[in-house]
XYZ file of C-alpha atoms in Angstrom:
749
model
C -1.862 -16.337 44.668
C -4.182 -19.220 43.543
C -3.686 -22.457 42.394
C -5.110 -25.440 40.316
C -7.502 -26.392 43.114
C -9.203 -23.279 43.163
C -9.878 -23.177 39.369
C -11.381 -26.228 39.054
C -13.682 -25.508 41.826
C -14.768 -22.511 39.757
C -14.680 -24.216 36.333
C -17.271 -26.992 37.775
C -20.067 -23.956 39.891
C -19.847 -21.894 36.283
C -20.297 -25.612 34.329
C -23.803 -25.689 36.803
C -24.395 -22.486 35.532
C -24.039 -22.595 32.231
C -26.477 -26.152 32.217
C -28.722 -24.403 33.750
C -30.705 -23.258 29.974
C -30.445 -26.813 28.743
C -33.698 -28.843 28.817
C -33.937 -29.973 31.735
C -34.486 -33.311 32.714
C -37.124 -35.374 34.206
C -37.301 -36.326 37.856
C -40.052 -37.879 38.350
C -40.316 -41.012 35.141
C -43.509 -42.081 37.064
C -45.097 -38.943 35.700
C -43.419 -38.526 32.904
C -45.003 -42.138 31.391
C -48.779 -41.422 32.579
C -48.791 -38.554 30.247
C -47.747 -40.010 27.572
C -49.998 -42.526 27.943
C -53.070 -39.716 28.364
C -51.034 -38.033 24.853
C -51.959 -37.723 21.416
C -50.184 -38.067 18.751
C -49.082 -34.481 18.078
C -46.409 -31.829 19.054
C -46.605 -32.172 23.043
C -45.988 -36.788 22.245
C -42.666 -35.823 20.542
C -40.868 -33.592 23.010
C -42.154 -35.990 26.164
C -40.814 -39.295 24.154
C -37.852 -36.534 24.076
C -37.670 -35.732 27.982
C -37.989 -39.726 28.528
C -34.824 -40.277 26.113
C -33.266 -37.496 28.070
C -34.358 -39.239 31.678
C -33.460 -42.963 30.280
C -29.814 -40.943 29.018
C -29.366 -38.750 31.837
C -29.575 -42.282 34.195
C -26.212 -43.091 36.524
C -26.990 -46.600 36.342
C -24.784 -47.292 33.543
C -26.130 -50.016 31.263
C -26.539 -50.428 27.650
C -29.902 -51.444 27.808
C -30.862 -47.877 29.296
C -29.083 -46.169 26.370
C -31.113 -48.801 23.615
C -33.653 -47.700 25.418
C -33.100 -44.618 25.037
C -32.193 -44.812 21.164
C -35.972 -46.280 20.427
C -37.072 -43.770 22.859
C -35.771 -40.776 20.343
C -36.487 -42.657 17.181
C -39.947 -43.281 17.819
C -40.247 -39.227 18.416
C -38.537 -38.831 14.681
C -40.786 -40.682 14.051
C -43.507 -39.471 14.103
C -42.102 -35.771 13.719
C -41.307 -36.908 10.007
C -44.938 -37.245 10.376
C -46.359 -34.329 11.598
C -44.160 -32.677 9.296
C -42.358 -30.831 12.171
C -39.061 -29.884 11.879
C -37.761 -28.636 15.798
C -38.558 -32.163 17.026
C -36.574 -34.166 14.535
C -33.546 -32.477 15.178
C -34.422 -32.636 19.047
C -34.529 -36.829 18.289
C -31.628 -36.338 16.873
C -29.731 -35.090 19.435
C -31.043 -36.498 21.786
C -29.896 -39.660 19.878
C -26.399 -38.120 19.604
C -26.159 -38.051 23.480
C -26.688 -41.906 23.332
C -24.215 -42.759 21.214
C -21.320 -40.433 23.199
C -22.244 -42.482 26.678
C -21.785 -45.850 24.640
C -18.640 -43.848 23.501
C -19.586 -44.124 20.086
C -18.502 -40.531 19.601
C -18.023 -41.417 15.419
C -21.550 -41.792 15.840
C -22.666 -38.670 17.783
C -20.656 -36.283 15.763
C -22.611 -38.007 13.231
C -26.253 -37.074 14.476
C -25.752 -33.752 15.892
C -24.025 -31.871 13.147
C -27.285 -33.098 11.379
C -29.445 -31.596 14.675
C -28.036 -28.527 13.416
C -28.580 -28.882 10.540
C -31.954 -28.867 10.693
C -32.035 -26.582 13.484
C -30.421 -23.989 11.428
C -32.472 -24.757 8.138
C -35.252 -23.840 9.858
C -34.390 -20.716 11.647
C -34.293 -22.818 15.062
C -30.763 -20.548 15.676
C -31.704 -21.276 19.634
C -31.327 -25.418 19.305
C -28.762 -25.106 16.763
C -26.956 -23.395 19.663
C -27.073 -25.577 22.556
C -26.389 -27.951 20.241
C -23.035 -26.856 19.789
C -22.137 -26.559 23.539
C -23.224 -30.553 23.661
C -20.180 -30.891 20.731
C -17.813 -29.147 23.338
C -19.852 -31.843 26.028
C -18.782 -34.483 24.367
C -15.076 -33.318 23.185
C -14.498 -33.657 27.332
C -16.644 -37.143 26.949
C -13.604 -38.098 23.989
C -11.349 -36.551 26.745
C -10.663 -33.768 25.228
C -8.981 -30.747 27.443
C -8.249 -28.780 24.790
C -9.584 -25.457 25.507
C -9.223 -23.555 22.149
C -11.643 -26.532 20.716
C -13.901 -25.205 23.581
C -13.410 -21.659 22.602
C -14.153 -22.832 19.701
C -17.626 -24.831 20.839
C -18.658 -22.039 23.194
C -17.581 -19.036 20.281
C -19.419 -20.812 17.448
C -23.022 -20.915 19.803
C -22.655 -17.631 20.987
C -23.975 -15.487 18.237
C -27.030 -18.241 17.477
C -28.275 -17.120 21.026
C -27.526 -13.705 20.002
C -29.920 -14.340 17.000
C -32.403 -15.584 18.043
C -32.917 -13.313 21.340
C -31.923 -16.095 24.478
C -29.737 -12.858 26.472
C -29.381 -15.050 29.257
C -27.917 -17.536 27.442
C -26.716 -15.546 24.297
C -24.306 -13.941 28.890
C -24.115 -17.676 30.327
C -22.167 -17.891 26.735
C -20.038 -15.007 27.373
C -19.047 -15.674 31.168
C -17.411 -18.892 30.731
C -16.589 -18.153 27.623
C -14.040 -15.182 29.897
C -13.035 -18.367 32.446
C -11.835 -20.100 29.499
C -9.638 -17.266 28.701
C -8.402 -16.525 31.398
C -7.702 -20.440 31.813
C -5.133 -20.031 28.969
C -3.435 -16.700 29.899
C -5.759 -13.982 27.430
C -6.924 -11.864 29.907
C -7.974 -9.388 27.473
C -10.432 -12.079 25.599
C -11.626 -12.619 29.154
C -12.144 -9.365 30.096
C -14.391 -8.483 26.650
C -16.454 -11.144 26.906
C -17.347 -11.032 30.945
C -18.355 -6.715 29.765
C -20.652 -8.341 26.876
C -21.870 -10.788 28.708
C -22.316 -7.747 31.559
C -23.739 -5.810 29.472
C -26.498 -8.749 28.582
C -27.079 -9.583 32.061
C -28.188 -5.812 32.296
C -30.896 -5.448 29.559
C -32.828 -8.686 31.343
C -32.753 -6.762 34.977
C -30.468 -9.987 36.021
C -29.423 -9.567 39.834
C -27.397 -12.486 40.350
C -24.412 -10.906 38.897
C -21.694 -12.413 41.657
C -20.041 -14.415 38.651
C -19.066 -12.043 36.318
C -18.382 -9.421 38.333
C -15.795 -11.806 40.378
C -14.046 -12.306 37.237
C -13.899 -9.704 35.736
C -12.627 -8.912 39.207
C -9.609 -11.208 38.634
C -8.669 -10.547 35.253
C -8.126 -7.196 36.068
C -5.751 -8.832 38.925
C -3.925 -10.869 36.718
C -2.905 -7.486 34.809
C -2.230 -6.520 37.907
C -4.619 -2.908 37.288
C -6.064 -3.161 40.587
C -8.036 -0.699 40.632
C -10.637 -2.665 38.736
C -9.749 -5.829 40.440
C -10.990 -3.943 43.772
C -13.725 -1.942 42.693
C -15.811 -5.719 40.915
C -14.372 -8.116 43.662
C -16.319 -4.927 45.963
C -19.397 -5.599 43.519
C -18.776 -9.270 44.094
C -19.130 -9.046 47.457
C -22.246 -6.308 47.483
C -24.687 -8.699 44.825
C -23.049 -12.316 46.585
C -24.548 -10.767 50.196
C -27.979 -9.061 48.143
C -29.438 -12.192 46.478
C -28.332 -14.389 49.331
C -25.446 -16.527 47.440
C -24.654 -19.199 50.242
C -22.979 -21.964 47.800
C -19.440 -22.144 47.163
C -19.184 -18.964 44.838
C -19.111 -17.521 47.941
C -16.392 -18.936 48.921
C -14.361 -18.885 45.130
C -15.259 -14.498 45.771
C -14.311 -14.108 50.044
C -10.884 -15.672 48.669
C -9.829 -13.357 45.631
C -11.670 -9.841 46.910
C -8.543 -10.833 50.200
C -6.706 -11.825 47.011
C -6.983 -8.427 45.658
C -6.687 -6.270 48.897
C -3.136 -8.400 49.414
C -1.532 -7.817 46.416
C -2.177 -3.753 47.933
C -0.647 -4.925 51.006
C -3.641 -4.357 52.970
C -3.590 -7.456 55.567
C -6.154 -6.854 57.102
C -8.570 -6.419 55.166
C -7.310 -9.302 53.497
C -6.573 -11.397 56.786
C -11.008 -10.994 57.426
C -12.194 -12.307 53.835
C -9.550 -14.680 53.944
C -11.526 -16.052 56.639
C -14.574 -15.750 55.454
C -13.968 -17.929 52.421
C -12.722 -20.358 54.816
C -15.930 -20.543 57.245
C -17.902 -21.312 53.838
C -15.283 -24.130 52.699
C -15.936 -25.186 56.104
C -19.385 -25.176 56.120
C -19.928 -27.673 53.086
C -16.732 -29.472 54.206
C -15.003 -28.733 51.406
C -11.791 -29.597 50.403
C -10.575 -26.495 49.608
C -10.004 -25.083 52.717
C -6.483 -26.477 52.345
C -5.172 -23.588 49.680
C -7.168 -20.818 51.652
C -5.438 -22.300 54.812
C -2.669 -20.919 52.878
C -3.231 -18.237 51.460
C -3.988 -16.228 55.128
C -1.064 -17.885 56.836
C 0.499 -16.253 53.948
C -1.218 -13.122 55.000
C -0.381 -13.425 58.644
C 3.036 -13.290 57.932
C 2.922 -9.817 56.554
C 1.247 -8.854 59.832
C 3.983 -10.701 62.051
C 1.202 -12.815 63.146
C 4.087 -15.919 62.652
C 2.884 -18.140 65.594
C -0.950 -17.781 64.590
C -0.271 -18.770 60.495
C 2.311 -21.554 61.911
C -0.376 -23.458 64.406
C -3.155 -22.804 61.088
C -1.124 -24.381 59.401
C -0.125 -27.497 61.447
C -3.955 -27.912 62.582
C -5.227 -27.674 58.431
C -2.986 -31.156 58.306
C -3.951 -32.770 60.994
C -7.635 -32.029 59.849
C -6.672 -33.417 55.585
C -3.856 -35.875 56.260
C -3.653 -36.970 52.304
C -3.297 -32.806 52.119
C -0.238 -34.221 48.522
C 3.077 -32.611 48.556
C 1.911 -29.736 46.020
C 0.327 -27.953 48.744
C 2.590 -29.466 51.868
C 4.953 -27.600 49.984
C 3.304 -24.171 50.652
C 2.697 -24.214 53.886
C 5.308 -25.660 54.617
C 7.627 -22.216 53.189
C 4.634 -20.199 54.659
C 5.852 -21.939 58.324
C 10.322 -21.774 57.219
C 8.978 -18.042 56.686
C 7.501 -17.897 59.968
C 10.694 -19.753 62.174
C 12.999 -16.427 60.172
C 10.321 -14.013 61.126
C 10.319 -15.145 64.800
C 14.652 -15.981 64.557
C 14.642 -19.302 65.288
C 17.125 -20.879 63.133
C 17.701 -24.752 64.276
C 13.705 -24.992 63.121
C 14.233 -23.326 60.486
C 17.029 -25.916 58.797
C 14.528 -28.843 58.815
C 12.575 -27.149 56.391
C 14.711 -25.311 54.387
C 16.439 -29.079 53.414
C 12.709 -30.219 53.060
C 12.552 -27.419 50.593
C 15.180 -27.464 48.344
C 14.503 -30.999 48.035
C 10.743 -30.949 46.954
C 12.519 -28.373 44.989
C 15.727 -30.343 43.464
C 12.350 -33.149 41.809
C 11.264 -30.415 39.538
C 7.353 -31.157 39.230
C 5.663 -28.914 40.858
C 3.444 -24.938 38.330
C 6.067 -22.105 38.432
C 4.652 -20.402 41.284
C 5.231 -23.550 43.785
C 8.595 -22.935 42.234
C 9.103 -19.033 44.130
C 7.166 -20.500 46.888
C 9.294 -22.193 48.040
C 12.900 -20.624 47.385
C 11.722 -17.445 48.637
C 12.151 -18.484 52.399
C 15.071 -20.626 51.628
C 16.714 -18.090 49.911
C 16.292 -15.850 52.755
C 17.136 -18.668 55.556
C 21.023 -19.067 53.743
C 21.486 -14.385 53.957
C 20.022 -14.681 57.505
C 22.708 -17.810 58.471
C 25.442 -16.243 56.069
C 25.517 -19.592 54.287
C 25.537 -16.082 51.184
C 27.190 -18.989 47.622
C 23.952 -21.065 48.556
C 22.189 -18.188 48.230
C 23.349 -16.577 45.286
C 23.575 -20.169 44.035
C 19.512 -20.412 44.051
C 19.004 -16.661 43.110
C 19.399 -16.202 38.653
C 15.858 -19.609 39.441
C 14.289 -17.890 41.625
C 14.663 -14.532 39.718
C 13.626 -16.513 36.705
C 10.988 -18.254 37.801
C 9.944 -14.852 39.819
C 9.712 -13.322 36.313
C 7.334 -16.024 34.575
C 4.403 -15.091 37.035
C 2.027 -12.017 35.922
C 0.155 -9.802 38.264
C 2.683 -11.130 41.052
C 5.819 -7.300 41.545
C 5.900 -8.872 45.083
C 8.379 -11.701 43.563
C 10.559 -9.994 41.734
C 10.511 -6.400 44.449
C 11.535 -9.897 47.104
C 14.098 -10.552 44.388
C 15.958 -7.431 43.830
C 15.914 -7.115 47.761
C 17.861 -10.019 47.646
C 20.305 -9.360 45.048
C 21.534 -6.242 47.144
C 22.299 -8.331 50.070
C 23.880 -11.162 48.594
C 26.087 -8.240 46.595
C 26.427 -6.119 49.953
C 27.997 -9.591 52.000
C 30.224 -10.305 48.803
C 31.899 -6.603 48.943
C 30.676 -5.593 45.520
C 28.773 -2.244 46.143
C 28.378 -0.915 42.658
C 26.390 -4.027 42.022
C 24.837 -3.911 45.140
C 23.726 0.131 45.095
C 21.958 -0.589 41.254
C 19.634 -4.215 43.193
C 18.471 -1.869 46.308
C 17.706 1.108 43.431
C 15.751 -1.371 41.988
C 14.430 -2.104 45.252
C 12.982 0.756 46.238
C 11.781 1.621 43.071
C 9.094 -1.450 43.222
C 8.174 -1.040 46.404
C 7.317 2.340 46.033
C 5.513 0.969 42.852
C 3.235 -1.097 45.090
C 3.165 1.501 47.696
C 1.962 4.215 45.049
C -0.495 1.398 44.340
C -1.973 0.925 47.489
C -2.439 4.710 48.634
C -4.391 6.001 45.520
C -6.808 7.942 46.133
C -9.551 6.224 43.935
C -9.511 2.989 46.333
C -9.965 4.360 48.678
C -13.043 5.668 47.804
C -14.132 2.177 46.687
C -13.603 1.032 50.397
C -15.742 3.244 51.545
C -18.065 4.312 49.390
C -19.285 0.228 50.104
C -18.757 0.661 53.723
C -20.413 3.655 53.038
C -23.484 1.319 51.794
C -23.368 -1.817 54.415
C -23.916 0.681 56.866
C -27.095 2.211 54.764
C -28.561 -1.114 54.113
C -27.891 -1.838 58.076
C -30.034 1.208 58.318
C -33.253 0.161 56.363
C -32.796 -2.764 57.433
C -33.939 -1.240 61.143
C -36.717 1.368 59.511
C -37.721 -1.612 57.879
C -38.196 -4.085 60.909
C -39.535 -0.920 63.400
C -42.743 -0.017 60.172
C -43.525 -3.600 60.582
C -44.273 -3.427 64.494
C -45.991 -0.670 64.190
C -48.228 -2.083 60.870
C -48.677 -5.494 62.665
C -50.592 -3.674 65.977
C -52.845 -2.023 63.202
C -53.665 -5.612 62.313
C -54.323 -6.132 64.872
C -57.235 -4.320 65.293
C -58.228 -4.722 61.856
C -58.579 -8.338 61.954
C -60.316 -8.260 65.441
C -63.256 -5.718 64.110
C -63.731 -8.206 61.160
C -63.621 -11.416 63.707
C -66.379 -9.782 64.681
C -68.763 -8.978 61.930
C -67.979 -12.240 60.027
C -69.953 -14.674 63.246
C -72.620 -12.665 62.909
C -72.599 -13.075 58.265
C -71.754 -16.658 59.456
C -75.194 -17.003 61.885
C -77.451 -16.553 58.952
C -75.211 -18.476 56.557
C -75.507 -21.205 59.220
C -79.914 -20.441 59.967
C -79.982 -20.963 55.608
C -77.740 -23.751 55.236
C -80.039 -25.424 57.434
C -83.346 -24.237 56.013
C -81.746 -25.890 52.425
C -80.603 -29.813 54.233
C -84.735 -30.824 55.357
C -85.705 -29.658 52.060
C -82.707 -31.363 50.138
C -83.265 -33.672 52.075
C -87.389 -35.078 51.443
C -86.052 -34.647 48.044
C -83.877 -36.896 48.010
C -85.921 -39.583 49.376
C -87.668 -40.097 47.039
C -84.607 -40.306 44.071
C -82.725 -42.281 46.288
C -85.433 -44.599 45.866
C -85.648 -44.512 42.687
C -82.108 -45.361 41.777
C -82.139 -47.998 44.040
C -85.429 -49.527 41.371
C -82.576 -48.786 38.818
C -79.347 -50.499 40.412
C -81.192 -53.000 40.756
C -82.288 -53.870 37.196
C -78.558 -52.763 36.553
C -76.285 -54.882 38.760
C -78.827 -58.031 37.266
C -77.961 -57.055 33.571
C -74.691 -56.481 34.699
C -74.489 -60.318 36.767
C -75.679 -62.168 33.224
C -73.121 -60.479 31.218
C -70.080 -62.027 33.682
C -71.133 -65.041 34.393
C -70.956 -65.398 29.929
C -68.146 -64.037 29.677
C -66.840 -66.455 33.147
C -67.918 -69.294 31.491
C -66.401 -68.566 28.002
C -63.359 -68.697 30.379
C -63.859 -71.949 31.491
C -64.847 -73.488 28.476
C -61.402 -72.255 26.976
C -59.656 -73.405 29.984
C -61.092 -76.704 29.843
C -59.714 -76.730 26.338
C -56.642 -75.819 27.390
C -56.413 -78.655 30.053
C -57.487 -81.029 27.009
C -54.704 -79.810 25.564
C -51.918 -80.249 27.682
C -53.397 -83.588 28.710
C -53.261 -84.870 25.046
C -49.249 -83.376 24.640
C -48.276 -86.536 27.610
C -49.308 -88.138 25.154
C -46.815 -87.177 22.305
C -43.164 -88.037 21.543
C -42.460 -85.668 18.585
C -40.760 -82.126 19.152
C -42.961 -80.454 16.137
C -46.024 -81.228 17.333
C -45.366 -79.759 21.056
C -44.665 -76.752 19.900
C -47.423 -76.369 18.311
C -49.777 -77.573 21.017
C -47.608 -75.111 23.049
C -48.656 -72.364 20.711
C -52.539 -73.152 20.870
C -52.699 -73.364 23.967
C -50.726 -69.265 24.498
C -53.004 -68.094 21.665
C -56.436 -69.763 23.922
C -54.828 -68.206 26.475
C -54.636 -64.704 25.558
C -58.780 -64.663 24.427
C -59.184 -66.437 28.457
C -57.683 -64.019 28.990
C -60.310 -60.865 27.504
C -63.029 -62.683 28.889
C -60.566 -62.698 32.773
C -60.270 -58.990 32.717
C -64.766 -58.388 31.554
C -66.112 -60.729 34.448
C -63.676 -59.169 36.530
C -64.560 -55.475 36.229
C -66.231 -52.924 36.399
C -67.072 -51.967 32.744
C -68.520 -55.941 30.434
C -67.772 -53.988 27.200
C -64.627 -52.663 27.028
C -60.832 -54.007 26.767
C -58.175 -51.635 29.546
C -55.505 -52.799 27.660
C -52.494 -51.887 29.302
C -53.804 -54.000 32.014
C -54.111 -56.463 29.652
C -50.408 -56.187 27.989
C -49.397 -56.349 31.715
C -50.633 -59.569 32.377
C -50.380 -61.316 29.027
C -46.117 -61.096 29.498
C -46.465 -62.275 32.596
C -48.425 -65.206 31.241
C -45.480 -65.890 28.146
C -42.559 -65.293 31.175
C -44.363 -68.386 33.261
C -44.983 -69.881 29.637
C -41.457 -69.842 28.986
C -39.738 -70.181 32.652
C -37.626 -66.606 30.996
C -36.837 -65.287 34.926
C -34.837 -62.852 34.264
C -32.469 -63.748 31.563
C -35.347 -60.868 28.909
C -36.341 -57.936 29.815
C -39.514 -56.056 28.549
C -39.530 -52.181 27.855
C -43.174 -51.680 27.284
C -44.838 -47.999 26.348
C -49.059 -48.974 26.620
C -50.875 -45.345 26.272
C -54.292 -45.907 28.121
C -56.616 -47.030 25.796
C -59.458 -49.526 25.423
C -60.082 -52.142 23.382
C -63.905 -53.781 22.684
C -63.698 -57.764 22.137
C -63.926 -57.629 18.810
C -61.314 -55.817 18.591
C -59.439 -56.626 21.790
C -59.259 -61.301 20.789
C -56.818 -61.155 16.921
C -54.642 -57.359 18.926
C -54.674 -60.184 21.750
C -53.008 -63.158 19.228
C -51.503 -61.293 17.471
C -48.810 -59.471 20.360
C -49.360 -63.299 21.922
C -47.236 -64.577 18.279
C -45.200 -61.711 18.370
C -43.944 -62.006 21.588
C -43.217 -65.031 21.393
C -41.341 -65.495 18.208
C -39.070 -62.799 19.541
C -38.767 -64.666 22.554
C -38.196 -67.916 20.849
C -36.180 -66.470 17.900
C -34.627 -63.533 18.804
C -32.832 -64.797 21.958
C -30.628 -68.194 22.111
C -30.954 -69.247 25.328
C -28.014 -68.250 27.606
C -28.242 -64.404 25.481
C -30.168 -61.990 26.954
C -32.059 -59.336 25.394
C -34.740 -56.020 25.223
C -37.870 -57.188 23.967
C -39.930 -53.394 23.207
C -43.905 -53.578 23.456
C -45.413 -49.901 22.621
C -48.967 -49.595 21.790
C -49.826 -45.671 21.593
C -52.686 -43.400 20.117
C -51.753 -42.233 16.562
C -54.095 -39.264 14.257
C -57.388 -40.049 13.411
C -58.333 -42.312 15.692
C -55.112 -44.849 14.588
C -53.228 -47.511 17.015
C -50.187 -47.998 16.409
C -48.684 -51.644 16.915
C -44.895 -51.583 17.525
C -43.341 -54.705 18.903
C -38.871 -54.955 18.468
C -36.124 -57.234 20.215
C -32.648 -55.849 19.942
C -31.483 -59.464 18.229
C -29.379 -60.263 15.781
C -32.858 -59.774 13.304
C -33.969 -61.224 10.498
C -31.926 -62.505 7.081
C -31.074 -60.664 4.925
C -32.984 -62.699 2.398
C -35.760 -63.082 3.970
C -38.973 -62.656 1.743
C -42.818 -60.920 3.943
C -44.577 -62.408 0.579
C -42.841 -65.593 -0.166
C -42.605 -66.637 3.568
C -46.061 -69.341 4.427
C -44.970 -69.892 8.435
C -48.249 -70.327 9.644
C -46.953 -67.549 12.775
C -46.857 -64.912 10.230
C -49.883 -65.555 8.111
C -51.400 -66.137 10.947
C -50.854 -62.479 12.024
C -50.946 -60.998 8.749
C -54.732 -62.856 8.613
C -55.474 -61.206 11.764
C -54.269 -57.145 11.036
C -56.133 -57.530 7.940
C -60.027 -58.475 9.941
C -58.266 -55.241 12.336
C -58.566 -53.563 8.875
C -55.444 -52.706 9.445
C -52.284 -52.642 7.895
C -49.412 -54.838 9.012
C -45.258 -54.665 8.390
C -41.796 -56.314 9.566
C -38.637 -54.786 9.212
C -35.192 -55.715 10.409
C -32.748 -53.158 11.651
C -31.309 -53.701 14.982
C -32.973 -56.791 15.849
C -36.539 -57.321 14.584
C -39.466 -55.336 13.620
C -43.479 -55.795 14.129
C -45.095 -53.550 12.928
C -49.189 -53.059 13.005
C -51.901 -49.662 12.327
C -55.541 -49.846 12.545
C -58.433 -47.718 13.467
C -60.541 -48.424 16.200
C -63.904 -49.204 16.997
C -66.595 -50.071 19.825
C -69.267 -51.607 17.610
C -68.216 -50.682 14.164
C -68.251 -47.037 16.183
C -65.502 -44.523 16.169
C -64.206 -44.499 20.126
C -65.275 -40.624 21.630
C -63.826 -38.878 24.098
C -66.749 -39.020 26.860
C -66.350 -42.595 26.141
C -62.971 -43.621 27.501
C -63.017 -40.416 30.684
C -65.879 -43.043 31.560
C -63.899 -46.000 31.551
């Protein structure tokens, strides 16, 4: 028998398997960012952006900022997909945005976006993507607190034909496998078997070897409908396959347990005990609480083997290992202990457990299988202690419960035996004979099932294959030893030949070394003179950049001195803004004289230092966070200066106007490569945004006019939008001294 605990464990195993075909969440965000910085404006960049968004969605740190970052990155992927006319990228962007909104508990928004993704996938015949999106809908349903298996089945039934239509046989098989498990949970065993047989057919067509979970589910479904031949067949196939593929997971624990259950139903208790002990060994390996349930199964089996004392010891030791065992399991343990004391004829000890079970039963909080397990030993206790009236009082409840249990004929058989014993004690021979006839008939049918020739053949076949496998291993080991001896002789001969070749090679190598040594000396002398000339030129350029930077520092110092004598806040703010602008220019010259490359600026390094300077200048502490995505871009001074001033102006405005003094926020900075050697700069915040009356054409702000003028100087476009905050976008073509950047120059830098 099985309770909800092991079912939950098995569902978790199946759920883990069903996600294996979906896109994996990136584990190394550093490597992902590095690839992103080196990518061009193509479909591979879209996939990297979607991967980064998935990473933030899957983060165990539940932070609204991470979800906002995931949405912002997904929007970039969606925008680039639209530019590239890449429908799959657009659909995947909506899909990861739906995941973000689900994490934010806005299930209406997530439902709207995932349906939009499905519509795009289906309209472009992207059947596999559409199927995965339907499985996402089931995940969102669970996240929203949904528990109806019929709803979950609906999503999987919609995904199944799409996987098949897309040729994804493995994913279709996994979907059918989960459907089989879902149908099992709601008692639709015929539908479950049909789904699992289809899954098995698909898996075999792909050459899949690890079919143990499908075999296990099939065996358990056949057990539920008392088709013992098929149940044993698939249970043994599950064991054989799991051992062949060396599966040591908790699924192996489930397989061993359910195989034990089949043997128990067939009254083959010695085989059942062996498999129950194997399942407990796996559970102990992982320190899993399912050992509580498994120990109950083993104890019940020991009772049928007349090992009552061993059963009592097992249950009491398990209680010591798990003090918080819970009422449902404790009731099952006490039922088995009561049965054990009845077998041992220790009625004084049995009385305590009978009283405890009746008290627990009266609370009416247990499932039917637990109720039947509790009442059976109690009724037997009353019969054996000649309390026939008490036994008769509880008998109808036991029989009604037993008839509700599918695949459990032993309870009904025991009920007819109780009825016969009660009628005999009450001197009712006609009724006693009728009940005994029913008991004997049911006992014979169960016994006949256990003697079935086909079952014996299955067991013999399994044992024979196991022995053949062991013999094959021994033969392989013998051949391996012979091959090792043969290989040792070959290695000795090859070593001698190799030594001779090595000596010849060393002589030739020495001669070549002497010739190269003479040539290298002449080349080295020429290189030294050239290197000296280059060093002098670089020193002069560095000195020029150093002096420019120092002059700008002097001007900043003068402005700081001047600000000490000004009491007007607007004038002080203007001076501070001027200082920040000069600092952005000075930083460029500082980077030039500090680097080995004297004509190009590394924008990732420049951006990081500018943000550090602005954080110090504005005294932000940890109030405002910066989310950066800067590609590996190099610009010459002519473009780096205006771009640095624009970045300084935009970030300063976001710090000052997007958030109040006590507010936290995020400023997003994106500087990425676009098609045709274009660069796109995006600076955004998640503040309240611009006023509805804002019109960029009518604004007379110095900062905005400065950014607009500098954008024109770069020969690019300038735009401001307000959606979930303010976003400034600039696009311009890259040049180095009025010529396009070549790939070779980027590599050299």
